[in-house]
């Protein structure tokens, strides 16, 4: 505990090195990312087109639905799968993402609750009408469902944790692991109650976890160890994030990566405006990294 307090106090003593939103926009986003390319990252369908064109591993696309009238016909082809992920193409922060799995009676379930086709169709219609994209027309992206690597289950058994790597000019600056909690209902996003876990990028090991209020050496819901845990596929995670940075026309970006049980590291998303909570997770300001 004494060591933990020392780490926190050391970070707080260097808080002037923390990069704020305005400074991030002026010094990183605006000079390095042309606005015309934002949509390539903001739209998950366009993102996947680039990834697939360059043979960068990502979740398999089952369908893209653009019109409400096409939902029922497209669903007939999708219904053969046992698990799927439904996402708004232009959603952000995890909003609108629904993971569906069939139970032993061939019924669809989401977060442990039964859902019927009418509910699924209504959710997809709400995506298309822009509920999760600030009122703009959107598309439904239906993907294969990731099976998280056992490494994640050793920390928290539910949801799909992911890594975020922030890069500038094809150089990794900082990384963290985002892990769900009981509060976040299986979502790894920090603003929904997930944990942000710092990463020692040289050693490929986890550091302290941050929940927006305090730091932990273990997961606060189950006391499973986090601090010092070695990350599997770490070299591959960095390598694939560099490939993404090479093929996207963005010089400053965040790359979200999951580790699938069978396929290894897969790209989930690319971000033009990666959040700055990663600094809190790592107890380190990004200004130092930029210098």
PDB file of C-alpha atoms in Angstrom:
ATOM      1  CA  UNK A   1       0.000   0.000   0.000  1.00  0.00           C
ATOM      2  CA  UNK A   2       2.865   2.368   0.757  1.00  0.00           C
ATOM      3  CA  UNK A   3       4.292   1.743  -2.709  1.00  0.00           C
ATOM      4  CA  UNK A   4       0.877   2.426  -4.248  1.00  0.00           C
ATOM      5  CA  UNK A   5       0.546   5.769  -2.458  1.00  0.00           C
ATOM      6  CA  UNK A   6       4.045   6.698  -3.576  1.00  0.00           C
ATOM      7  CA  UNK A   7       3.115   6.024  -7.209  1.00  0.00           C
ATOM      8  CA  UNK A   8      -0.020   8.158  -6.962  1.00  0.00           C
ATOM      9  CA  UNK A   9       1.721  11.035  -5.214  1.00  0.00           C
ATOM     10  CA  UNK A  10       4.478  10.954  -7.799  1.00  0.00           C
ATOM     11  CA  UNK A  11       1.896  11.264 -10.583  1.00  0.00           C
ATOM     12  CA  UNK A  12       0.015  14.076  -8.886  1.00  0.00           C
ATOM     13  CA  UNK A  13       3.278  15.942  -8.424  1.00  0.00           C
ATOM     14  CA  UNK A  14       3.748  15.908 -12.181  1.00  0.00           C
ATOM     15  CA  UNK A  15       0.196  16.909 -13.086  1.00  0.00           C
ATOM     16  CA  UNK A  16       1.437  19.962 -15.017  1.00  0.00           C
ATOM     17  CA  UNK A  17       2.680  17.512 -17.662  1.00  0.00           C
ATOM     18  CA  UNK A  18      -0.859  16.323 -18.371  1.00  0.00           C
ATOM     19  CA  UNK A  19      -2.137  17.207 -21.839  1.00  0.00           C
ATOM     20  CA  UNK A  20      -5.556  18.911 -21.846  1.00  0.00           C
ATOM     21  CA  UNK A  21      -8.244  18.681 -24.529  1.00  0.00           C
ATOM     22  CA  UNK A  22      -7.617  22.117 -26.045  1.00  0.00           C
ATOM     23  CA  UNK A  23      -3.868  21.592 -26.194  1.00  0.00           C
ATOM     24  CA  UNK A  24      -4.359  18.109 -27.655  1.00  0.00           C
ATOM     25  CA  UNK A  25      -6.590  19.544 -30.393  1.00  0.00           C
ATOM     26  CA  UNK A  26      -4.258  22.417 -31.250  1.00  0.00           C
ATOM     27  CA  UNK A  27      -0.926  20.602 -31.021  1.00  0.00           C
ATOM     28  CA  UNK A  28      -1.838  17.090 -32.138  1.00  0.00           C
ATOM     29  CA  UNK A  29      -5.151  16.657 -33.936  1.00  0.00           C
ATOM     30  CA  UNK A  30      -5.406  19.764 -36.125  1.00  0.00           C
ATOM     31  CA  UNK A  31      -1.835  19.851 -37.491  1.00  0.00           C
ATOM     32  CA  UNK A  32      -1.579  16.085 -38.012  1.00  0.00           C
ATOM     33  CA  UNK A  33      -5.022  14.978 -39.206  1.00  0.00           C
ATOM     34  CA  UNK A  34      -6.794  16.520 -42.192  1.00  0.00           C
ATOM     35  CA  UNK A  35     -10.491  16.843 -41.484  1.00  0.00           C
ATOM     36  CA  UNK A  36     -11.458  15.118 -44.740  1.00  0.00           C
ATOM     37  CA  UNK A  37      -9.975  11.896 -43.356  1.00  0.00           C
ATOM     38  CA  UNK A  38     -11.834  11.935 -40.029  1.00  0.00           C
ATOM     39  CA  UNK A  39     -14.698   9.905 -41.470  1.00  0.00           C
ATOM     40  CA  UNK A  40     -12.343   7.024 -42.280  1.00  0.00           C
ATOM     41  CA  UNK A  41     -11.935   6.459 -38.552  1.00  0.00           C
ATOM     42  CA  UNK A  42     -15.338   7.701 -37.348  1.00  0.00           C
ATOM     43  CA  UNK A  43     -17.229   5.304 -39.648  1.00  0.00           C
ATOM     44  CA  UNK A  44     -16.517   1.694 -38.634  1.00  0.00           C
ATOM     45  CA  UNK A  45     -17.505   0.391 -42.060  1.00  0.00           C
ATOM     46  CA  UNK A  46     -14.980   2.656 -43.812  1.00  0.00           C
ATOM     47  CA  UNK A  47     -12.375   1.713 -41.201  1.00  0.00           C
ATOM     48  CA  UNK A  48     -12.867  -1.972 -41.916  1.00  0.00           C
ATOM     49  CA  UNK A  49     -12.624  -1.375 -45.648  1.00  0.00           C
ATOM     50  CA  UNK A  50      -9.103   0.008 -45.158  1.00  0.00           C
ATOM     51  CA  UNK A  51      -8.144  -2.767 -42.750  1.00  0.00           C
ATOM     52  CA  UNK A  52      -9.396  -5.502 -45.056  1.00  0.00           C
ATOM     53  CA  UNK A  53      -7.775  -3.906 -48.112  1.00  0.00           C
ATOM     54  CA  UNK A  54      -4.381  -4.123 -46.405  1.00  0.00           C
ATOM     55  CA  UNK A  55      -5.038  -7.575 -44.875  1.00  0.00           C
ATOM     56  CA  UNK A  56      -4.910  -6.251 -41.309  1.00  0.00           C
ATOM     57  CA  UNK A  57      -6.615  -8.669 -38.935  1.00  0.00           C
ATOM     58  CA  UNK A  58     -10.031  -7.551 -37.690  1.00  0.00           C
ATOM     59  CA  UNK A  59     -13.393  -9.075 -36.781  1.00  0.00           C
ATOM     60  CA  UNK A  60     -15.167 -10.611 -39.776  1.00  0.00           C
ATOM     61  CA  UNK A  61     -18.031  -8.555 -41.213  1.00  0.00           C
ATOM     62  CA  UNK A  62     -21.283 -10.472 -41.564  1.00  0.00           C
ATOM     63  CA  UNK A  63     -23.472  -7.669 -42.905  1.00  0.00           C
ATOM     64  CA  UNK A  64     -23.882  -3.920 -43.350  1.00  0.00           C
ATOM     65  CA  UNK A  65     -27.502  -2.706 -43.305  1.00  0.00           C
ATOM     66  CA  UNK A  66     -28.257   0.780 -44.611  1.00  0.00           C
ATOM     67  CA  UNK A  67     -32.068   0.830 -44.824  1.00  0.00           C
ATOM     68  CA  UNK A  68     -34.749  -0.191 -42.349  1.00  0.00           C
ATOM     69  CA  UNK A  69     -36.553  -2.012 -45.136  1.00  0.00           C
ATOM     70  CA  UNK A  70     -33.551  -4.307 -45.574  1.00  0.00           C
ATOM     71  CA  UNK A  71     -33.335  -5.463 -41.961  1.00  0.00           C
ATOM     72  CA  UNK A  72     -35.609  -8.497 -42.169  1.00  0.00           C
ATOM     73  CA  UNK A  73     -34.098  -9.843 -45.399  1.00  0.00           C
ATOM     74  CA  UNK A  74     -30.530  -9.398 -44.140  1.00  0.00           C
ATOM     75  CA  UNK A  75     -31.426 -11.038 -40.854  1.00  0.00           C
ATOM     76  CA  UNK A  76     -32.273 -14.308 -42.573  1.00  0.00           C
ATOM     77  CA  UNK A  77     -28.604 -14.731 -43.496  1.00  0.00           C
ATOM     78  CA  UNK A  78     -27.386 -13.583 -40.066  1.00  0.00           C
ATOM     79  CA  UNK A  79     -29.672 -15.828 -38.028  1.00  0.00           C
ATOM     80  CA  UNK A  80     -27.526 -18.880 -38.823  1.00  0.00           C
ATOM     81  CA  UNK A  81     -24.763 -17.671 -36.480  1.00  0.00           C
ATOM     82  CA  UNK A  82     -24.654 -18.508 -32.773  1.00  0.00           C
ATOM     83  CA  UNK A  83     -23.175 -15.178 -31.662  1.00  0.00           C
ATOM     84  CA  UNK A  84     -22.893 -11.758 -33.259  1.00  0.00           C
ATOM     85  CA  UNK A  85     -22.022  -8.156 -32.459  1.00  0.00           C
ATOM     86  CA  UNK A  86     -24.361  -5.399 -33.668  1.00  0.00           C
ATOM     87  CA  UNK A  87     -22.819  -1.923 -33.893  1.00  0.00           C
ATOM     88  CA  UNK A  88     -23.702   1.533 -35.242  1.00  0.00           C
ATOM     89  CA  UNK A  89     -21.185   2.401 -37.947  1.00  0.00           C
ATOM     90  CA  UNK A  90     -20.866   5.951 -36.633  1.00  0.00           C
ATOM     91  CA  UNK A  91     -21.404   5.347 -32.932  1.00  0.00           C
ATOM     92  CA  UNK A  92     -18.879   6.307 -30.273  1.00  0.00           C
ATOM     93  CA  UNK A  93     -18.038   5.401 -26.705  1.00  0.00           C
ATOM     94  CA  UNK A  94     -19.612   1.963 -26.984  1.00  0.00           C
ATOM     95  CA  UNK A  95     -23.136   3.352 -27.443  1.00  0.00           C
ATOM     96  CA  UNK A  96     -25.505   1.101 -29.374  1.00  0.00           C
ATOM     97  CA  UNK A  97     -23.271  -1.957 -29.349  1.00  0.00           C
ATOM     98  CA  UNK A  98     -25.254  -5.103 -28.609  1.00  0.00           C
ATOM     99  CA  UNK A  99     -23.715  -8.559 -28.217  1.00  0.00           C
ATOM    100  CA  UNK A 100     -26.113 -11.408 -28.984  1.00  0.00           C
ATOM    101  CA  UNK A 101     -25.604 -15.101 -28.226  1.00  0.00           C
ATOM    102  CA  UNK A 102     -27.917 -18.077 -28.641  1.00  0.00           C
ATOM    103  CA  UNK A 103     -28.701 -20.209 -25.618  1.00  0.00           C
ATOM    104  CA  UNK A 104     -29.159 -23.995 -25.622  1.00  0.00           C
ATOM    105  CA  UNK A 105     -32.749 -23.495 -26.834  1.00  0.00           C
ATOM    106  CA  UNK A 106     -31.563 -21.506 -29.871  1.00  0.00           C
ATOM    107  CA  UNK A 107     -32.933 -18.272 -28.400  1.00  0.00           C
ATOM    108  CA  UNK A 108     -31.059 -14.977 -28.650  1.00  0.00           C
ATOM    109  CA  UNK A 109     -29.790 -13.453 -25.411  1.00  0.00           C
ATOM    110  CA  UNK A 110     -28.149 -10.118 -24.603  1.00  0.00           C
ATOM    111  CA  UNK A 111     -26.482  -9.498 -21.218  1.00  0.00           C
ATOM    112  CA  UNK A 112     -28.113 -12.676 -19.955  1.00  0.00           C
ATOM    113  CA  UNK A 113     -31.629 -11.583 -20.957  1.00  0.00           C
ATOM    114  CA  UNK A 114     -33.789 -13.136 -23.680  1.00  0.00           C
ATOM    115  CA  UNK A 115     -34.435 -10.878 -26.687  1.00  0.00           C
ATOM    116  CA  UNK A 116     -36.832 -11.608 -29.544  1.00  0.00           C
ATOM    117  CA  UNK A 117     -36.475 -10.663 -33.194  1.00  0.00           C
ATOM    118  CA  UNK A 118     -38.815  -7.688 -32.807  1.00  0.00           C
ATOM    119  CA  UNK A 119     -36.485  -6.192 -30.178  1.00  0.00           C
ATOM    120  CA  UNK A 120     -33.428  -6.864 -32.330  1.00  0.00           C
ATOM    121  CA  UNK A 121     -35.051  -5.293 -35.401  1.00  0.00           C
ATOM    122  CA  UNK A 122     -36.118  -2.257 -33.352  1.00  0.00           C
ATOM    123  CA  UNK A 123     -32.563  -1.802 -32.107  1.00  0.00           C
ATOM    124  CA  UNK A 124     -31.175  -1.940 -35.642  1.00  0.00           C
ATOM    125  CA  UNK A 125     -33.826   0.506 -36.864  1.00  0.00           C
ATOM    126  CA  UNK A 126     -32.891   2.935 -34.086  1.00  0.00           C
ATOM    127  CA  UNK A 127     -29.249   2.720 -35.197  1.00  0.00           C
ATOM    128  CA  UNK A 128     -30.168   3.512 -38.807  1.00  0.00           C
ATOM    129  CA  UNK A 129     -32.289   6.464 -37.679  1.00  0.00           C
ATOM    130  CA  UNK A 130     -29.283   7.951 -35.899  1.00  0.00           C
ATOM    131  CA  UNK A 131     -29.980   7.326 -32.231  1.00  0.00           C
ATOM    132  CA  UNK A 132     -26.283   6.657 -31.544  1.00  0.00           C
ATOM    133  CA  UNK A 133     -24.763   9.044 -34.079  1.00  0.00           C
ATOM    134  CA  UNK A 134     -26.101  12.439 -32.991  1.00  0.00           C
ATOM    135  CA  UNK A 135     -29.210  12.240 -35.147  1.00  0.00           C
ATOM    136  CA  UNK A 136     -27.443  11.543 -38.446  1.00  0.00           C
ATOM    137  CA  UNK A 137     -28.493   8.627 -40.631  1.00  0.00           C
ATOM    138  CA  UNK A 138     -26.347   5.631 -39.837  1.00  0.00           C
ATOM    139  CA  UNK A 139     -25.679   2.041 -40.855  1.00  0.00           C
ATOM    140  CA  UNK A 140     -25.795  -1.203 -38.915  1.00  0.00           C
ATOM    141  CA  UNK A 141     -22.561  -3.174 -38.825  1.00  0.00           C
ATOM    142  CA  UNK A 142     -22.917  -6.837 -37.866  1.00  0.00           C
ATOM    143  CA  UNK A 143     -19.691  -8.662 -37.037  1.00  0.00           C
ATOM    144  CA  UNK A 144     -18.439 -11.929 -35.665  1.00  0.00           C
ATOM    145  CA  UNK A 145     -18.406 -11.968 -31.885  1.00  0.00           C
ATOM    146  CA  UNK A 146     -14.941 -11.921 -30.339  1.00  0.00           C
ATOM    147  CA  UNK A 147     -14.057 -14.707 -27.914  1.00  0.00           C
ATOM    148  CA  UNK A 148     -11.765 -13.005 -25.382  1.00  0.00           C
ATOM    149  CA  UNK A 149      -8.396 -14.603 -24.684  1.00  0.00           C
ATOM    150  CA  UNK A 150      -8.164 -16.410 -21.283  1.00  0.00           C
ATOM    151  CA  UNK A 151      -5.760 -13.652 -20.167  1.00  0.00           C
ATOM    152  CA  UNK A 152      -8.740 -11.330 -19.836  1.00  0.00           C
ATOM    153  CA  UNK A 153     -10.804 -13.837 -17.861  1.00  0.00           C
ATOM    154  CA  UNK A 154      -8.009 -13.969 -15.300  1.00  0.00           C
ATOM    155  CA  UNK A 155      -8.778 -10.296 -14.597  1.00  0.00           C
ATOM    156  CA  UNK A 156     -12.537 -10.091 -15.186  1.00  0.00           C
ATOM    157  CA  UNK A 157     -14.726 -12.842 -16.699  1.00  0.00           C
ATOM    158  CA  UNK A 158     -17.353 -10.748 -18.509  1.00  0.00           C
ATOM    159  CA  UNK A 159     -17.371  -8.459 -21.555  1.00  0.00           C
ATOM    160  CA  UNK A 160     -14.606  -7.785 -24.061  1.00  0.00           C
ATOM    161  CA  UNK A 161     -11.589  -5.830 -22.743  1.00  0.00           C
ATOM    162  CA  UNK A 162      -9.469  -4.003 -25.295  1.00  0.00           C
ATOM    163  CA  UNK A 163      -6.111  -2.319 -25.625  1.00  0.00           C
ATOM    164  CA  UNK A 164      -5.735   1.251 -26.832  1.00  0.00           C
ATOM    165  CA  UNK A 165      -2.448   2.343 -28.360  1.00  0.00           C
ATOM    166  CA  UNK A 166      -1.954   6.036 -29.181  1.00  0.00           C
ATOM    167  CA  UNK A 167       0.515   6.774 -31.975  1.00  0.00           C
ATOM    168  CA  UNK A 168       2.057   9.884 -33.500  1.00  0.00           C
ATOM    169  CA  UNK A 169       3.918   9.719 -36.829  1.00  0.00           C
ATOM    170  CA  UNK A 170       3.873   5.908 -36.654  1.00  0.00           C
ATOM    171  CA  UNK A 171       5.456   5.895 -33.188  1.00  0.00           C
ATOM    172  CA  UNK A 172       3.590   4.486 -30.156  1.00  0.00           C
ATOM    173  CA  UNK A 173       3.286   7.117 -27.390  1.00  0.00           C
ATOM    174  CA  UNK A 174       1.210   5.442 -24.715  1.00  0.00           C
ATOM    175  CA  UNK A 175      -1.052   2.413 -24.230  1.00  0.00           C
ATOM    176  CA  UNK A 176      -3.614   1.111 -21.779  1.00  0.00           C
ATOM    177  CA  UNK A 177      -5.936  -1.848 -21.265  1.00  0.00           C
ATOM    178  CA  UNK A 178      -9.617  -1.098 -20.748  1.00  0.00           C
ATOM    179  CA  UNK A 179     -11.475  -3.685 -18.663  1.00  0.00           C
ATOM    180  CA  UNK A 180     -15.182  -3.966 -17.764  1.00  0.00           C
ATOM    181  CA  UNK A 181     -16.501  -3.828 -14.210  1.00  0.00           C
ATOM    182  CA  UNK A 182     -19.797  -4.753 -12.563  1.00  0.00           C
ATOM    183  CA  UNK A 183     -20.824  -1.114 -12.952  1.00  0.00           C
ATOM    184  CA  UNK A 184     -20.043  -0.943 -16.680  1.00  0.00           C
ATOM    185  CA  UNK A 185     -22.261  -3.933 -17.592  1.00  0.00           C
ATOM    186  CA  UNK A 186     -19.647  -5.655 -19.741  1.00  0.00           C
ATOM    187  CA  UNK A 187     -18.465  -2.475 -21.489  1.00  0.00           C
ATOM    188  CA  UNK A 188     -14.793  -1.548 -21.310  1.00  0.00           C
ATOM    189  CA  UNK A 189     -15.276   2.187 -21.952  1.00  0.00           C
ATOM    190  CA  UNK A 190     -13.968   4.359 -19.118  1.00  0.00           C
ATOM    191  CA  UNK A 191     -16.885   6.796 -19.107  1.00  0.00           C
ATOM    192  CA  UNK A 192     -19.284   3.871 -18.621  1.00  0.00           C
ATOM    193  CA  UNK A 193     -17.494   2.667 -15.517  1.00  0.00           C
ATOM    194  CA  UNK A 194     -14.721   0.510 -16.958  1.00  0.00           C
ATOM    195  CA  UNK A 195     -11.165   0.404 -15.643  1.00  0.00           C
ATOM    196  CA  UNK A 196      -8.197   2.015 -17.379  1.00  0.00           C
ATOM    197  CA  UNK A 197      -5.021   0.026 -16.732  1.00  0.00           C
ATOM    198  CA  UNK A 198      -1.622   1.549 -17.491  1.00  0.00           C
ATOM    199  CA  UNK A 199       0.953  -0.407 -19.473  1.00  0.00           C
ATOM    200  CA  UNK A 200       4.719  -0.575 -19.240  1.00  0.00           C
ATOM    201  CA  UNK A 201       5.275  -0.577 -23.000  1.00  0.00           C
ATOM    202  CA  UNK A 202       8.906  -1.716 -22.826  1.00  0.00           C
ATOM    203  CA  UNK A 203       8.167  -4.738 -20.632  1.00  0.00           C
ATOM    204  CA  UNK A 204       4.659  -5.498 -21.896  1.00  0.00           C
ATOM    205  CA  UNK A 205       3.267  -5.585 -18.362  1.00  0.00           C
ATOM    206  CA  UNK A 206       0.165  -4.136 -16.711  1.00  0.00           C
ATOM    207  CA  UNK A 207       0.481  -1.354 -14.159  1.00  0.00           C
ATOM    208  CA  UNK A 208      -2.133   0.079 -11.777  1.00  0.00           C
ATOM    209  CA  UNK A 209      -5.830   0.203 -12.653  1.00  0.00           C
ATOM    210  CA  UNK A 210      -7.803   3.466 -12.426  1.00  0.00           C
ATOM    211  CA  UNK A 211     -11.603   3.711 -12.081  1.00  0.00           C
ATOM    212  CA  UNK A 212     -11.917   7.481 -12.334  1.00  0.00           C
ATOM    213  CA  UNK A 213     -11.515   7.970  -8.590  1.00  0.00           C
ATOM    214  CA  UNK A 214      -8.725   5.779  -7.284  1.00  0.00           C
ATOM    215  CA  UNK A 215      -5.997   3.296  -8.226  1.00  0.00           C
ATOM    216  CA  UNK A 216      -5.980  -0.444  -7.652  1.00  0.00           C
ATOM    217  CA  UNK A 217      -3.422  -3.240  -7.813  1.00  0.00           C
ATOM    218  CA  UNK A 218      -6.208  -5.765  -8.417  1.00  0.00           C
ATOM    219  CA  UNK A 219      -9.686  -5.670  -9.947  1.00  0.00           C
ATOM    220  CA  UNK A 220     -12.010  -3.955  -7.430  1.00  0.00           C
ATOM    221  CA  UNK A 221     -14.904  -6.369  -8.063  1.00  0.00           C
ATOM    222  CA  UNK A 222     -13.097  -9.686  -7.611  1.00  0.00           C
ATOM    223  CA  UNK A 223      -9.624  -8.866  -6.270  1.00  0.00           C
ATOM    224  CA  UNK A 224      -7.966 -10.632  -9.225  1.00  0.00           C
ATOM    225  CA  UNK A 225      -4.376  -9.480  -9.657  1.00  0.00           C
ATOM    226  CA  UNK A 226      -3.534  -6.808 -12.253  1.00  0.00           C
ATOM    227  CA  UNK A 227      -0.265  -5.116 -11.316  1.00  0.00           C
ATOM    228  CA  UNK A 228       2.734  -6.679 -13.045  1.00  0.00           C
ATOM    229  CA  UNK A 229       0.693  -9.106 -15.140  1.00  0.00           C
ATOM    230  CA  UNK A 230       2.464  -9.939 -18.417  1.00  0.00           C
ATOM    231  CA  UNK A 231       0.473  -9.239 -21.597  1.00  0.00           C
ATOM    232  CA  UNK A 232       0.307 -12.037 -24.194  1.00  0.00           C
ATOM    233  CA  UNK A 233       0.999 -11.115 -27.842  1.00  0.00           C
ATOM    234  CA  UNK A 234       2.397  -7.753 -26.734  1.00  0.00           C
ATOM    235  CA  UNK A 235       4.926  -7.486 -29.578  1.00  0.00           C
ATOM    236  CA  UNK A 236       2.199  -8.392 -32.086  1.00  0.00           C
ATOM    237  CA  UNK A 237      -0.151  -5.797 -30.577  1.00  0.00           C
ATOM    238  CA  UNK A 238       2.416  -3.062 -31.125  1.00  0.00           C
ATOM    239  CA  UNK A 239       3.235  -4.391 -34.598  1.00  0.00           C
ATOM    240  CA  UNK A 240      -0.377  -4.402 -35.774  1.00  0.00           C
ATOM    241  CA  UNK A 241      -0.987  -0.909 -34.361  1.00  0.00           C
ATOM    242  CA  UNK A 242       2.009   0.287 -36.405  1.00  0.00           C
ATOM    243  CA  UNK A 243       0.541  -1.320 -39.543  1.00  0.00           C
ATOM    244  CA  UNK A 244      -2.706   0.558 -38.966  1.00  0.00           C
ATOM    245  CA  UNK A 245      -0.832   3.842 -38.507  1.00  0.00           C
ATOM    246  CA  UNK A 246       1.072   3.192 -41.727  1.00  0.00           C
ATOM    247  CA  UNK A 247      -2.041   2.669 -43.856  1.00  0.00           C
ATOM    248  CA  UNK A 248      -4.356   5.328 -42.363  1.00  0.00           C
ATOM    249  CA  UNK A 249      -3.970   8.948 -43.591  1.00  0.00           C
ATOM    250  CA  UNK A 250      -3.844  10.122 -39.969  1.00  0.00           C
ATOM    251  CA  UNK A 251      -0.620  10.983 -38.191  1.00  0.00           C
ATOM    252  CA  UNK A 252      -2.142  11.094 -34.702  1.00  0.00           C
ATOM    253  CA  UNK A 253      -4.562   8.301 -33.835  1.00  0.00           C
ATOM    254  CA  UNK A 254      -5.696   5.764 -31.274  1.00  0.00           C
ATOM    255  CA  UNK A 255      -5.936   2.095 -32.247  1.00  0.00           C
ATOM    256  CA  UNK A 256      -8.217  -0.260 -30.300  1.00  0.00           C
ATOM    257  CA  UNK A 257      -7.185  -3.918 -30.255  1.00  0.00           C
ATOM    258  CA  UNK A 258      -8.653  -7.070 -28.730  1.00  0.00           C
ATOM    259  CA  UNK A 259      -7.060 -10.477 -28.305  1.00  0.00           C
ATOM    260  CA  UNK A 260      -9.311 -13.223 -29.632  1.00  0.00           C
ATOM    261  CA  UNK A 261      -8.994 -16.665 -28.044  1.00  0.00           C
ATOM    262  CA  UNK A 262      -8.307 -18.314 -31.407  1.00  0.00           C
ATOM    263  CA  UNK A 263      -7.166 -15.538 -33.760  1.00  0.00           C
ATOM    264  CA  UNK A 264      -4.910 -13.439 -31.531  1.00  0.00           C
ATOM    265  CA  UNK A 265      -4.821  -9.608 -31.827  1.00  0.00           C
ATOM    266  CA  UNK A 266      -7.632  -8.064 -33.903  1.00  0.00           C
ATOM    267  CA  UNK A 267      -8.257  -4.384 -34.690  1.00  0.00           C
ATOM    268  CA  UNK A 268     -11.622  -3.128 -33.456  1.00  0.00           C
ATOM    269  CA  UNK A 269     -11.573   0.621 -34.065  1.00  0.00           C
ATOM    270  CA  UNK A 270      -9.452   3.596 -35.035  1.00  0.00           C
ATOM    271  CA  UNK A 271      -9.874   6.951 -33.258  1.00  0.00           C
ATOM    272  CA  UNK A 272      -9.130  10.458 -34.523  1.00  0.00           C
ATOM    273  CA  UNK A 273      -9.642  11.901 -31.035  1.00  0.00           C
ATOM    274  CA  UNK A 274      -8.472   9.281 -28.536  1.00  0.00           C
ATOM    275  CA  UNK A 275      -9.469  10.243 -24.986  1.00  0.00           C
ATOM    276  CA  UNK A 276      -6.953  11.653 -22.558  1.00  0.00           C
ATOM    277  CA  UNK A 277      -7.884   9.384 -19.658  1.00  0.00           C
ATOM    278  CA  UNK A 278      -5.002   7.198 -20.791  1.00  0.00           C
ATOM    279  CA  UNK A 279      -2.726   9.661 -18.961  1.00  0.00           C
ATOM    280  CA  UNK A 280      -4.490   8.973 -15.674  1.00  0.00           C
ATOM    281  CA  UNK A 281      -4.317   5.232 -16.285  1.00  0.00           C
ATOM    282  CA  UNK A 282      -0.549   5.500 -16.808  1.00  0.00           C
ATOM    283  CA  UNK A 283       0.026   8.153 -14.116  1.00  0.00           C
ATOM    284  CA  UNK A 284       1.974  10.050 -16.717  1.00  0.00           C
ATOM    285  CA  UNK A 285       1.274  13.201 -18.694  1.00  0.00           C
ATOM    286  CA  UNK A 286       1.517  13.011 -22.457  1.00  0.00           C
ATOM    287  CA  UNK A 287       3.466  16.273 -22.680  1.00  0.00           C
ATOM    288  CA  UNK A 288       6.535  14.387 -21.521  1.00  0.00           C
ATOM    289  CA  UNK A 289       6.024  11.762 -24.225  1.00  0.00           C
ATOM    290  CA  UNK A 290       5.746  14.417 -26.932  1.00  0.00           C
ATOM    291  CA  UNK A 291       9.064  15.974 -25.942  1.00  0.00           C
TER     292      UNK A 291
END
